[in-house]
Coordinates of C-alpha atoms in Angstrom, one line a residue:
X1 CA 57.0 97.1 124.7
X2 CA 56.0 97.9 121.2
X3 CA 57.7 101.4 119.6
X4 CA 55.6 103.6 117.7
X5 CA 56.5 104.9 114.4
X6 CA 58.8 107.3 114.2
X7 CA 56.9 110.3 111.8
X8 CA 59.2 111.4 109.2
X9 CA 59.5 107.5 108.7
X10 CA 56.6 107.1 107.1
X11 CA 57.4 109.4 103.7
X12 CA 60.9 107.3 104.0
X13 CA 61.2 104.1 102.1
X14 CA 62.0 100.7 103.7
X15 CA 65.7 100.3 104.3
X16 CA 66.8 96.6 103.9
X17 CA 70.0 94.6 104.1
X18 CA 72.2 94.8 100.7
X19 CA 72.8 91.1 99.8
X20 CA 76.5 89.9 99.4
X21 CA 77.6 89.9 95.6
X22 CA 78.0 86.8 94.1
X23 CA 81.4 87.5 93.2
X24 CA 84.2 88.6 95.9
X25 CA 85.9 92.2 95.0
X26 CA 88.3 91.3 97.7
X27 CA 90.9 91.7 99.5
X28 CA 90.2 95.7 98.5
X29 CA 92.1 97.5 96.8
X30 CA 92.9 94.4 94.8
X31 CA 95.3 96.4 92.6
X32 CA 97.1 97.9 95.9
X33 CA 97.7 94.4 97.4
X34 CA 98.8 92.8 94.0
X35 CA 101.3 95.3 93.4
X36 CA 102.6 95.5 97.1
X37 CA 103.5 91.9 96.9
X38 CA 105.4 91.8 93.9
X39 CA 107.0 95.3 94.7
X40 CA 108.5 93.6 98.1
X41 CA 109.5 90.1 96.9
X42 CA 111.0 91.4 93.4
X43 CA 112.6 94.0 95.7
X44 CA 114.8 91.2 97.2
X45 CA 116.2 90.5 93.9
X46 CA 117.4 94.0 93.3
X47 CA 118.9 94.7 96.7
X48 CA 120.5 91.3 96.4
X49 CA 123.4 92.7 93.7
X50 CA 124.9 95.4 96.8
X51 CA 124.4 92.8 99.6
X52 CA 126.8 89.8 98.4
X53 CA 128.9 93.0 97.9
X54 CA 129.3 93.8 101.0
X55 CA 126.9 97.1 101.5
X56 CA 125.1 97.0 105.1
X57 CA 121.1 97.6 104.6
X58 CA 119.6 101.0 105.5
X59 CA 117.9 99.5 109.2
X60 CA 121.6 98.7 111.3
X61 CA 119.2 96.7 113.6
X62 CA 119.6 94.1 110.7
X63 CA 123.4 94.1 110.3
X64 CA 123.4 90.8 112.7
X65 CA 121.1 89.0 110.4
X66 CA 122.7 90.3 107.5
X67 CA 126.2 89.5 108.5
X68 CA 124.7 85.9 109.4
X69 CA 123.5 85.2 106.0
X70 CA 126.5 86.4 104.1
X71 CA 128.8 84.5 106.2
X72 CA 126.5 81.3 105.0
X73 CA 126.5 82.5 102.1
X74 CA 130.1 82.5 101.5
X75 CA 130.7 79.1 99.8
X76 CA 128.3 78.9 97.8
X77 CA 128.1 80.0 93.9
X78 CA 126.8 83.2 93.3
X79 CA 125.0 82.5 90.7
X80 CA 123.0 79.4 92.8
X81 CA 121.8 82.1 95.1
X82 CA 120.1 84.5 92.4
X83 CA 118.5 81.5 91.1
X84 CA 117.2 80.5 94.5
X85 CA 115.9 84.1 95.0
X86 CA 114.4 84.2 91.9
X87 CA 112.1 80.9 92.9
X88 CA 111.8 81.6 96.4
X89 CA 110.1 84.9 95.1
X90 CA 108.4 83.5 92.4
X91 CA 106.6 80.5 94.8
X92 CA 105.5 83.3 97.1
X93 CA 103.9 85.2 94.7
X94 CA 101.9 82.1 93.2
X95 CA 101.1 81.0 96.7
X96 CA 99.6 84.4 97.4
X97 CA 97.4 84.3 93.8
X98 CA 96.2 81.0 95.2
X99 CA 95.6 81.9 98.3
X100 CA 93.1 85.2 96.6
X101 CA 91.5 82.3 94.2
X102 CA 91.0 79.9 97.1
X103 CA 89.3 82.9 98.7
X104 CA 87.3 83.9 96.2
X105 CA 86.0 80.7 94.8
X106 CA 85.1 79.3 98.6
X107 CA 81.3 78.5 98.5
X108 CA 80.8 80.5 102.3
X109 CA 77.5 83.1 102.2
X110 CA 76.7 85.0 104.9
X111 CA 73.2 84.1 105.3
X112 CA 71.7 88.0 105.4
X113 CA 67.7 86.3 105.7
X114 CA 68.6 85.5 109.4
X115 CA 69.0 88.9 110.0
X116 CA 66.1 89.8 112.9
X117 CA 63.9 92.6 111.6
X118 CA 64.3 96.3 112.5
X119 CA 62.8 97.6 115.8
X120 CA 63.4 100.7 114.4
X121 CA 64.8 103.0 111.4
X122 CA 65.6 106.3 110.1
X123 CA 67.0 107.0 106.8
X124 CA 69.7 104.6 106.3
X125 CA 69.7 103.3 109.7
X126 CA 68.4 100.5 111.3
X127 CA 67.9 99.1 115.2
X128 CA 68.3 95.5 115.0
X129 CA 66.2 93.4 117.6
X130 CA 67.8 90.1 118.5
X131 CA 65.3 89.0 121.5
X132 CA 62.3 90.6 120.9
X133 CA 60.9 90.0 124.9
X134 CA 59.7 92.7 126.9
X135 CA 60.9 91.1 130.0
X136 CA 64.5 91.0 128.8
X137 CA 67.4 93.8 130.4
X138 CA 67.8 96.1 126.8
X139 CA 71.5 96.7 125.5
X140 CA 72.2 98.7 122.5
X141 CA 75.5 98.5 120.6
X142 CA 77.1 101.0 118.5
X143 CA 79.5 99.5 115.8
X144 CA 82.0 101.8 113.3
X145 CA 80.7 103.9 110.7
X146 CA 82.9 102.4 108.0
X147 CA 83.0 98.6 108.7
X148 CA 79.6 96.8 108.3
X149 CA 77.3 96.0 111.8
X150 CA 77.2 92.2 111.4
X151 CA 80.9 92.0 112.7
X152 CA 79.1 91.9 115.8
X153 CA 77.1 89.1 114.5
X154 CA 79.2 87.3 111.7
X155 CA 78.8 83.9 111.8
X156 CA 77.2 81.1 113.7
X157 CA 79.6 80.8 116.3
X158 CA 81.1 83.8 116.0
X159 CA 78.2 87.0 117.4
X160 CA 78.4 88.6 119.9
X161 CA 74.9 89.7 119.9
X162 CA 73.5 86.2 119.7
X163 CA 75.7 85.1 122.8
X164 CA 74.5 87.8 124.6
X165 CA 70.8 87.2 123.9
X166 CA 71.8 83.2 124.8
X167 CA 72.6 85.0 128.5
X168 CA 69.2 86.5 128.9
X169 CA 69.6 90.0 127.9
X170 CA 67.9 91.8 125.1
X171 CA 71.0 93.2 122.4
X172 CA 69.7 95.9 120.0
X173 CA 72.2 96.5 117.5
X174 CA 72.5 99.2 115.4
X175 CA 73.1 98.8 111.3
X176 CA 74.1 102.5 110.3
X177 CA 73.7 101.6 106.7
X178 CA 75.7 102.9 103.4
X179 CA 74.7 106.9 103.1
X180 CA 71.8 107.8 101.2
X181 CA 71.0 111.6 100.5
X182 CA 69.9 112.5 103.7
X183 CA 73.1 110.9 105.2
X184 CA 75.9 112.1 102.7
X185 CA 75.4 115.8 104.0
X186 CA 76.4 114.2 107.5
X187 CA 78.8 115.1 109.9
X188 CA 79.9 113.4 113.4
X189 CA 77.1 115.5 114.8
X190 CA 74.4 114.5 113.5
X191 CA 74.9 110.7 113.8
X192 CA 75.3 111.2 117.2
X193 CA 72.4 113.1 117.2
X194 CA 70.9 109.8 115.3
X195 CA 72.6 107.5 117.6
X196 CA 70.6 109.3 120.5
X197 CA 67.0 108.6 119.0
X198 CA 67.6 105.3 118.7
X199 CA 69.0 105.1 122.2
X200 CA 65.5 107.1 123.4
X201 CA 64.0 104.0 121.3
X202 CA 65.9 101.8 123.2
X203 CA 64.7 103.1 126.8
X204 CA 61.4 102.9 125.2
X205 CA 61.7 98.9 124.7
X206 CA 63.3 98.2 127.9
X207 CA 60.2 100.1 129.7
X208 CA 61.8 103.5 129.8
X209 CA 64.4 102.7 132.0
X210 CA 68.1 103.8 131.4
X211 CA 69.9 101.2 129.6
X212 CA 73.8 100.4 128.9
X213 CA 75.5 101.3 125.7
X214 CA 78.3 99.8 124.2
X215 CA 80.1 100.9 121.0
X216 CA 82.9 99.3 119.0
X217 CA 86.3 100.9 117.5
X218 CA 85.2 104.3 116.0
X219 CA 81.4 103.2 117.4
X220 CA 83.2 103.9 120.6
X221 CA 83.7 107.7 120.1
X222 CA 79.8 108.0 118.7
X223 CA 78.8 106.6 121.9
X224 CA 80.6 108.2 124.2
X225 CA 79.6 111.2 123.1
X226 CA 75.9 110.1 122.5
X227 CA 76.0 108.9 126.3
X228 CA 77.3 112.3 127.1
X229 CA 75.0 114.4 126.3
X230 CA 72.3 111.8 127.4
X231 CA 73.3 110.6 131.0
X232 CA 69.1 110.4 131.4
X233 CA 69.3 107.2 129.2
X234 CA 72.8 105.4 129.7
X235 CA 72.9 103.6 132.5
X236 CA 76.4 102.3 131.6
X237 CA 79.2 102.4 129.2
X238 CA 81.2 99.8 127.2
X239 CA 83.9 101.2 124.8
X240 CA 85.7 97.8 122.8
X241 CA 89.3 98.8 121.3
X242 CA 87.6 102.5 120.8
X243 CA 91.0 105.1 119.8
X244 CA 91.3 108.4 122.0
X245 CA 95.0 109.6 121.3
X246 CA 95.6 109.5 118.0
X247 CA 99.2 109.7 118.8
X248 CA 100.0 107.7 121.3
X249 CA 101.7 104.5 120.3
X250 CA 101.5 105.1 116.5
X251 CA 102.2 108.5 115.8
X252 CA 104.0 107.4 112.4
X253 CA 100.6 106.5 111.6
X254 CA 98.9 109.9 112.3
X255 CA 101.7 111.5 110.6
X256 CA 100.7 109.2 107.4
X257 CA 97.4 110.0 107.7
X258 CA 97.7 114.0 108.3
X259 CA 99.9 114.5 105.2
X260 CA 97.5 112.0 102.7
X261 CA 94.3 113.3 103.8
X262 CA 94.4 116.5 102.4
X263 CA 95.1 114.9 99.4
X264 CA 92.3 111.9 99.3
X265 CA 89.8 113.4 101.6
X266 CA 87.1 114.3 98.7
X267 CA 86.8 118.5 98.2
X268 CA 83.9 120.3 99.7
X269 CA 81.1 120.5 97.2
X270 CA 80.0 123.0 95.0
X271 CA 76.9 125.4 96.4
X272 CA 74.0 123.2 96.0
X273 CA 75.7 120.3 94.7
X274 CA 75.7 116.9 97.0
X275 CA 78.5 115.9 99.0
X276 CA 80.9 113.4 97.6
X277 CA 81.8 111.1 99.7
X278 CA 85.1 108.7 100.7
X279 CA 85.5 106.4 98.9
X280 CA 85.5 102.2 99.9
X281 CA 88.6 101.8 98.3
X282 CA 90.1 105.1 99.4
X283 CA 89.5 104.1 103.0
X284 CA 90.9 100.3 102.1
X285 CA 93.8 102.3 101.5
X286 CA 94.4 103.7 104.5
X287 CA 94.1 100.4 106.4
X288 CA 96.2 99.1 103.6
X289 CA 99.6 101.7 105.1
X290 CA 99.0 100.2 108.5
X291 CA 101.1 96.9 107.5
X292 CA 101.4 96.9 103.6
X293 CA 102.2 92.9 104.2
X294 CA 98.8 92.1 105.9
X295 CA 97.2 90.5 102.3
X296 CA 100.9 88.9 101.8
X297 CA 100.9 87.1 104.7
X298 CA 97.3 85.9 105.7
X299 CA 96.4 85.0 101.9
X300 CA 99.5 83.0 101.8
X301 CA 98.6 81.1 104.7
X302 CA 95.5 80.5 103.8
X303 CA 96.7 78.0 101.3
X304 CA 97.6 75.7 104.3
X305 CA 93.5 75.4 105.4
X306 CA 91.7 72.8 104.6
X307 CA 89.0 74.6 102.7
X308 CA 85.9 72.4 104.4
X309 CA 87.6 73.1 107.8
X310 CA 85.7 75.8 110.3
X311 CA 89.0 77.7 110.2
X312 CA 88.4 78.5 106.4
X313 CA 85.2 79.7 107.2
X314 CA 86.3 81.7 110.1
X315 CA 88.9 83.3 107.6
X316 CA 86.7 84.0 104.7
X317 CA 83.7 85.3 107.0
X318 CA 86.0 87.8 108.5
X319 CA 87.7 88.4 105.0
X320 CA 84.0 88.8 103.2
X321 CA 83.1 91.6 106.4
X322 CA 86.2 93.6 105.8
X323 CA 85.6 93.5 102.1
X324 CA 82.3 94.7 102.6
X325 CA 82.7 98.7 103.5
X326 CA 80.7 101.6 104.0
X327 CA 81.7 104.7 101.9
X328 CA 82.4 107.6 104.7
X329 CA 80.5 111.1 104.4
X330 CA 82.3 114.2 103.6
X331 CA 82.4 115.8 106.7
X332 CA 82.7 112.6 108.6
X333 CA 86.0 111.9 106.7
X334 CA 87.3 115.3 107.3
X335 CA 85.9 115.3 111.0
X336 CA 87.9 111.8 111.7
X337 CA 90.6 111.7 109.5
X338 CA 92.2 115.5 109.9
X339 CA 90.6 116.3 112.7
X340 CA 91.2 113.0 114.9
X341 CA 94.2 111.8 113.6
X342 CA 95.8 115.3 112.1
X343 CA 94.9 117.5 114.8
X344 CA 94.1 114.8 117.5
X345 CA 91.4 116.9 119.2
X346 CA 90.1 114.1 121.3
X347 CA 92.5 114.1 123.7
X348 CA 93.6 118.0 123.4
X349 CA 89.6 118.8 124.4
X350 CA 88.9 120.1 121.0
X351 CA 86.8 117.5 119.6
X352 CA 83.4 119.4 119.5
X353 CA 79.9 118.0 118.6
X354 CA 77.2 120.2 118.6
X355 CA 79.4 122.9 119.9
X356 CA 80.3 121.0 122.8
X357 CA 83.5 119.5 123.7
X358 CA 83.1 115.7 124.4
X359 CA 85.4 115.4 127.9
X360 CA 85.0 111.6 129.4
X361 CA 86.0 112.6 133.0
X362 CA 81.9 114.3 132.7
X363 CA 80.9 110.5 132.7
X364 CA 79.6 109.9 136.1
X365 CA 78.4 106.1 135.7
X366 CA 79.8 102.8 135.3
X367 CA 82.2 102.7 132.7
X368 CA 84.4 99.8 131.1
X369 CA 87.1 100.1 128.5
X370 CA 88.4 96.6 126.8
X371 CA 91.9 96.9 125.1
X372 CA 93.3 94.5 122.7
X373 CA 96.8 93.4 123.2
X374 CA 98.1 93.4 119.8
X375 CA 96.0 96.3 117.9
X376 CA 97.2 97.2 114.5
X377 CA 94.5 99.5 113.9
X378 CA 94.4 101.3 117.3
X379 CA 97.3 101.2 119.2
X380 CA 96.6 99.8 122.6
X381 CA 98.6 103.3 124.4
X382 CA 96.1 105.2 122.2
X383 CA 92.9 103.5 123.9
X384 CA 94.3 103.4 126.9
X385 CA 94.3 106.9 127.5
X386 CA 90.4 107.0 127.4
X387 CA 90.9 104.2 130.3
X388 CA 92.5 106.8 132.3
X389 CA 90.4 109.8 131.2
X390 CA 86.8 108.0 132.5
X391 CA 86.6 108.4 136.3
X392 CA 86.7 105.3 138.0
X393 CA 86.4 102.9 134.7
X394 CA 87.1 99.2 134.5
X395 CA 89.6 97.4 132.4
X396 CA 90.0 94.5 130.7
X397 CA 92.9 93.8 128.4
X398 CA 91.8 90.8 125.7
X399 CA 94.2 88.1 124.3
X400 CA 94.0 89.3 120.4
X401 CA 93.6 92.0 118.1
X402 CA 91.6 94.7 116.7
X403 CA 88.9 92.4 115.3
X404 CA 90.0 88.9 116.4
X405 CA 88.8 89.9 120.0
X406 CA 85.2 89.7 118.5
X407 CA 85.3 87.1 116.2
X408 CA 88.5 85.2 116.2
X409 CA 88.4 81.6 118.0
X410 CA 89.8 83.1 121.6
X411 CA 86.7 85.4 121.5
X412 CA 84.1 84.2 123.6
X413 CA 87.0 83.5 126.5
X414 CA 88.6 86.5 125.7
X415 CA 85.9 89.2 125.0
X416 CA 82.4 87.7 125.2
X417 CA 82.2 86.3 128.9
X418 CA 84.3 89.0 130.7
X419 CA 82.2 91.5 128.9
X420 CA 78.8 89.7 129.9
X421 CA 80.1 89.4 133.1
X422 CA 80.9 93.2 133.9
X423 CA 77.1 94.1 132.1
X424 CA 75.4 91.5 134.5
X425 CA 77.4 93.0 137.9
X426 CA 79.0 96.6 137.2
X427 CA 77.0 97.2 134.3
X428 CA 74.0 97.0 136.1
X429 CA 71.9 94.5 134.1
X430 CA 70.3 91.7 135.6
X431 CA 68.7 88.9 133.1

């Protein structure tokens, strides 16, 4: 069913996808990554002086290990060993550099013309139709504010919007865009408030009946709380890897993030003066503390792929979407990052939009909540407790991580079929 025109659309001008630079800024912050790496290899060679000493290291659970090696250690020249460290340290560091040049220099392009065009679009935003048929069951998906959309449709081979559309449904995703003046004045409550006109768009194209709703990571929170305070239009709920307590299962993590936002959360601005947002980089940063040796160890490896091979591809596709970030709006960073992770008013009932406290056990409909075994970015005990917060929800616990489970080479098996599955029985859609 065609949608009219929104009005304020029409004094708005035409959003459109930003195309990929020609050159990769990546892995982001460069600097950060360049400088971890040397910092913990060189390391090795300065704590190596008190080991052959004797000293035990500062974690006792690696006195066995360190025992181990100085017992094989024992005949062999001193002086052998600091020159091995030296070059073991030395190849690791060049095998990273090549790794970054074989990433940057790899001739993949996300091809942004196959993009479908917008259903719909406010400001910024944009509601992407990927099976423009009437007759098709609608189902609108909510990604993160601060990752890019098109991880939910990266690659051939690797979208889960195009699969689901190869099953018969009708997926309508949602691009929130980089801010633009409208959208840097922000805060959680009005892109929920956005994310609800698009989903009354949505009901609109699949003939004004309710429709499911699925969001991603932090896409989860929006629409949960979207679906809240719309139960008219939802007729079901999908929340993929989507954190609730902030301090369950990595609580060293909220504790990082609690004492540096204050500190790298951009100040309020000035009466009349725009908002200044958070930073790419800034945010890079934070992912960055999650495992400082991420960039070490998969841009080492990456050395071993045969750059013509699908699994290059796989890697620099993923590696090109991460790259590729959204700045975060004032209030949205001070909403999520000391209010979520500081504070952790989702689970204490104090996370309020509009005035209103978002509290899943309101949810009255089909739910399902998919967990990621190994979750870097939200622990899996942290989006659990949503699991057990939504009366009556479904579960399904997926082989990978945080962003594998969409796109990695176990997705489809892992994440695409169960999910397709529960929409077509539970989820009420029926293509």
């Amino acid at each position: 069913m065609p949608v009219p025109p929104q009005p304020q659309q029409e004094a708005q001008p035409e959003p459109h996808p930003e195309p990929q630079p020609e050159w990769r800024p990546g892995p982001r912050p460069l600097p950060l990554h360049l400088a971890t790496a040397n910092l913990i290899l060189l390391t090795s060679l300065a704590a190596w002086p008190s080991a052959k000493h004797g000293l035990p290291p500062w974690n006792p659970a690696q006195n066995p290990l360190h025992d181990a090696l100085r017992a094989s250690l024992a005949n062999l020249p001193p002086e052998a060993f600091s020159t091995a460290l030296v070059e073991e340290a030395a190849a690791r560091l060049s095998r990273f550099a090549l790794g970054i040049g074989a990433y940057r220099d790899h001739p993949y392009r996300r091809d942004v013309a196959a993009e479908p065009a917008p259903l719909w679009q406010e400001g910024s935003t944009r509601l992407l139709d990927y099976a423009p048929d009437s007759s098709r069951p609608v189902l609108l998906l909510a990604p993160s504010l601060v990752n890019r959309h098109y991880v939910l449709d990266l690659a051939p081979g690797q979208s889960l919007v195009r699969y689901l559309a190869q099953r018969g449904l009708r997926p309508l995703l949602l691009d929130w865009g980089a801010p633009g003046e409208a959208e840097l004045a922000f805060d959680l409550t009005a892109y929920i408030a956005r994310l609800g006109r698009a989903l009354g768009v949505a009901r609109q194209a699949n003939g004004g009946r309710p429709l499911p709703l699925l969001g991603y990571c932090m896409g989860g929170n929006l629409a949960l709380a979207a679906a809240l305070r719309g139960q008219a239009d939802v007729s079901a709920l999908a929340l993929l890897a989507t954190p609730w307590d902030f301090h369950a299962g990595g609580m060293h993590q909220a504790e990082l993030v609690r004492h540096l936002a204050p500190q790298l959360v951009p100040p309020l601005p000035q009466p009349g003066a725009a908002p200044e947002p958070m930073a790419v980089d800034v945010l890079q940063g934070f992912f960055w503390a999650l495992d400082p040796l991420t960039a070490l160890k998969k841009f080492t490896s990456f050395t071993s792929i045969a750059p013509d091979s699908a699994a290059a591809q796989r890697f620099v596709a993923m590696e090109d979407w991460l790259n590729d970030g959204i700045p975060l709006a004032n209030a949205v960073a001070r909403e999520c990052l000391q209010g979520w992770y500081g504070a952790n008013s989702p689970v204490r009932g104090e996370w309020l939009v509009g005035g209103q406290a978002v509290l899943p056990g309101l949810w009255r409909k089909p739910a399902l909540v998919v967990l990621p075994e190994r979750d870097k970015l939200v622990p899996k005990p942290g989006a659990e407790a949503l699991f057990h917060a939504l009366p009556g929800a479904w579960r399904h616990d997926a082989p990978s991580g945080h962003i594998g489970m969409v796109v990695g080479p176990r997705a489809e098996a892992g994440l695409w079929q169960p999910l397709a599955e529960w929409l077509e029985g539970p989820g009420g859609l029926a293509p």
